Amino acid sequence: MRQFTGVDKLIHSFDQALRSLVPGTTSAQRTNPAENAEAQLAVSDARHVAGLMRVNHSGEVCAQALYHGQAMTAKLPNVRREMEQAAIEEQDHLAWCEDRLKELDSHTSVFNPVWYSLSFGMGALAGIAGDKYSLGFVAETERQVSLHLEDHLRQLPEHDERSRRILEQMNEDELHHRDTALTAGGVDLPLPVKIAMTGISKLMTKTSYYI
């Protein structure tokens, strides 16, 4: 088996970042859950849904960065594989949100490179702290993402079945990732860390909705 050098790993990380940040470079492995679903939206509703989907897309950019950072610093091979597999599954979410934004004639957030950088750093630090904390970080992140998705599902217009199906599948996957991380040995994070994560999440949500 080939041993990767530091330069190899750096190039791989750069490639992962580009695929997460450049629109059109990520393809879903699973069929879009919105396929054959209907959506009839007024202009104002479409604008609101686009804002919600832009937030969710930014959230998935953060998830990609988080898993990439943790996979780089995870100590146990099985934990590293878990992170890499979770990142692959989250790519579907990234592609689905991007597809929905295109349908709504909207765009992804210009702040995504910022969110990616912050999340990558946090993921890498979590991995350095130890695998049980890294897994706990995943579990807490997925818990907070699920809360956002449930709130967005409540905000969706009644006739937007396309967005609803995407968010429902995303929420199901996020809860699965949370449970997997806890089963693998993730621990509950200290309260200050949770508060910091919530603060960053709120900042991302408020800015990505508009820009």
Coordinates of C-alpha atoms in Angstrom, one line a residue, residues 11-199:
I11 CA -3.0 18.2 -2.3
H12 CA -5.8 15.8 -1.4
S13 CA -7.1 18.2 1.2
F14 CA -7.0 21.1 -1.3
D15 CA -8.9 18.9 -3.8
Q16 CA -11.5 18.1 -1.2
A17 CA -12.0 21.7 -0.4
L18 CA -12.4 22.7 -4.1
R19 CA -15.0 19.9 -4.6
S20 CA -17.0 21.2 -1.6
L21 CA -16.8 24.9 -2.5
V22 CA -17.0 25.1 -6.3
P23 CA -20.6 24.7 -7.6
G24 CA -21.1 21.8 -10.0
T25 CA -18.1 19.7 -8.9
T26 CA -20.0 17.5 -6.5
S27 CA -22.3 14.7 -7.7
A28 CA -24.8 12.8 -5.6
Q29 CA -24.5 9.0 -5.5
R30 CA -28.1 8.5 -4.5
T31 CA -31.2 9.6 -6.4
N32 CA -32.4 13.1 -5.5
P33 CA -35.4 12.5 -3.1
A34 CA -37.2 15.4 -4.8
E35 CA -37.4 13.5 -8.1
N36 CA -41.1 13.6 -9.4
A37 CA -42.2 15.8 -6.5
E38 CA -44.1 19.0 -7.2
A39 CA -43.5 22.6 -6.0
Q40 CA -45.8 25.6 -6.7
L41 CA -44.4 28.7 -5.1
A42 CA -45.2 32.4 -5.1
V43 CA -42.3 34.7 -5.7
S44 CA -42.0 35.6 -2.0
D45 CA -42.2 32.0 -1.0
A46 CA -39.5 31.0 -3.5
R47 CA -37.2 33.7 -2.2
H48 CA -37.7 32.4 1.4
V49 CA -37.1 28.8 0.4
A50 CA -34.0 29.8 -1.5
G51 CA -32.7 31.4 1.7
L52 CA -33.4 28.3 3.7
M53 CA -31.7 26.0 1.1
R54 CA -28.7 28.3 1.0
V55 CA -28.3 27.9 4.7
N56 CA -28.6 24.2 4.4
H57 CA -26.1 24.1 1.6
S58 CA -23.6 26.1 3.8
G59 CA -24.3 23.6 6.6
E60 CA -23.3 20.8 4.3
V61 CA -20.1 22.7 3.3
C62 CA -19.3 22.9 7.0
A63 CA -20.1 19.2 7.4
Q64 CA -17.7 18.3 4.6
A65 CA -14.9 20.4 6.2
L66 CA -15.6 19.0 9.6
Y67 CA -15.2 15.4 8.4
H68 CA -12.2 16.2 6.2
G69 CA -10.4 17.9 9.2
Q70 CA -11.2 15.0 11.5
A71 CA -10.2 12.3 9.1
M72 CA -6.8 14.1 8.7
T73 CA -6.1 14.0 12.5
A74 CA -8.0 10.9 13.7
K75 CA -5.7 8.5 15.5
L76 CA -7.6 5.2 14.9
P77 CA -8.0 3.9 11.4
N78 CA -11.6 2.8 11.9
V79 CA -12.5 6.3 13.1
R80 CA -10.8 7.8 10.1
R81 CA -12.8 5.5 7.8
E82 CA -16.0 6.5 9.6
M83 CA -15.2 10.2 9.0
E84 CA -14.4 9.6 5.3
Q85 CA -17.6 7.6 4.7
A86 CA -19.7 10.2 6.5
A87 CA -18.2 12.9 4.2
I88 CA -19.1 10.8 1.1
E89 CA -22.7 10.5 2.3
E90 CA -22.9 14.2 3.1
Q91 CA -21.9 14.9 -0.5
D92 CA -25.4 13.9 -1.6
H93 CA -26.8 16.6 0.6
L94 CA -24.5 19.2 -0.9
A95 CA -25.5 18.2 -4.4
W96 CA -29.2 18.1 -3.6
C97 CA -29.2 21.6 -2.0
E98 CA -27.3 23.0 -4.9
D99 CA -29.8 21.4 -7.4
R100 CA -32.7 23.0 -5.5
L101 CA -31.0 26.4 -5.4
K102 CA -30.6 26.2 -9.2
E103 CA -34.3 25.4 -9.6
L104 CA -35.1 28.4 -7.5
D105 CA -32.8 30.5 -9.7
S106 CA -30.6 31.3 -6.7
H107 CA -27.0 30.9 -5.6
T108 CA -24.8 29.4 -2.9
S109 CA -23.4 31.6 -0.1
V110 CA -20.3 33.7 -0.9
F111 CA -19.2 33.0 2.7
N112 CA -18.8 29.3 2.1
P113 CA -15.0 29.5 2.0
V114 CA -15.0 31.1 5.5
W115 CA -17.3 28.4 6.9
Y116 CA -15.2 25.7 5.3
S117 CA -12.0 27.0 6.8
L118 CA -13.5 27.4 10.3
S119 CA -15.1 24.0 10.3
F120 CA -12.0 22.3 8.9
G121 CA -9.9 23.8 11.8
M122 CA -12.5 22.8 14.4
G123 CA -12.6 19.3 13.0
A124 CA -8.8 18.9 13.0
L125 CA -8.6 20.2 16.6
A126 CA -11.3 17.7 17.6
G127 CA -9.3 14.9 16.0
I128 CA -6.1 16.0 17.8
A129 CA -8.0 16.1 21.2
G130 CA -8.8 12.3 20.7
D131 CA -11.1 10.1 18.9
K132 CA -13.8 10.0 21.6
Y133 CA -14.0 13.8 21.5
S134 CA -13.9 13.8 17.7
L135 CA -16.8 11.4 17.6
G136 CA -18.6 13.5 20.3
F137 CA -18.1 16.6 18.1
V138 CA -19.7 14.8 15.2
A139 CA -22.7 13.7 17.4
E140 CA -23.2 17.2 18.7
T141 CA -22.9 18.8 15.2
E142 CA -25.4 16.4 13.7
R143 CA -27.8 17.0 16.6
Q144 CA -27.7 20.8 16.0
V145 CA -28.0 20.3 12.2
S146 CA -31.1 18.1 12.8
L147 CA -32.7 20.9 14.9
H148 CA -32.1 23.4 12.1
L149 CA -33.6 21.0 9.5
E150 CA -36.7 20.4 11.6
D151 CA -37.1 24.2 12.0
H152 CA -36.8 24.6 8.2
L153 CA -39.3 21.9 7.5
R154 CA -41.8 23.8 9.6
Q155 CA -41.1 27.0 7.6
L156 CA -41.5 25.4 4.2
P157 CA -44.6 26.5 2.2
E158 CA -47.3 23.9 2.1
H159 CA -46.9 23.2 -1.6
D160 CA -43.1 22.9 -1.7
E161 CA -42.9 19.1 -1.7
R162 CA -39.5 19.1 -3.6
S163 CA -37.7 20.9 -0.8
R164 CA -39.5 19.0 1.9
R165 CA -38.4 15.6 0.6
I166 CA -34.8 16.8 0.4
L167 CA -34.8 18.1 3.9
E168 CA -36.5 15.0 5.3
Q169 CA -33.9 12.7 3.8
M170 CA -31.1 14.9 5.0
N171 CA -32.5 14.9 8.6
E172 CA -32.8 11.1 8.5
D173 CA -29.1 10.8 7.4
E174 CA -27.9 13.4 10.0
L175 CA -29.6 11.5 12.9
H176 CA -28.0 8.2 11.6
H177 CA -24.6 9.9 11.6
R178 CA -25.2 11.1 15.2
D179 CA -26.2 7.7 16.4
T180 CA -23.2 6.1 14.6
A181 CA -20.8 8.5 16.3
L182 CA -22.3 7.8 19.7
T183 CA -22.2 4.1 19.2
A184 CA -18.6 4.3 18.1
G185 CA -17.6 5.9 21.5
G186 CA -18.4 9.6 21.2
V187 CA -18.6 11.4 24.5
D188 CA -20.7 14.4 25.5
L189 CA -18.8 17.6 24.9
P190 CA -18.2 20.3 27.6
L191 CA -20.9 23.0 27.8
P192 CA -18.6 25.8 26.6
V193 CA -17.8 23.9 23.5
K194 CA -21.5 23.4 22.7
I195 CA -22.2 27.1 23.3
A196 CA -19.4 28.1 20.9
M197 CA -20.7 25.7 18.3
T198 CA -24.2 27.1 18.6
G199 CA -22.8 30.6 18.3

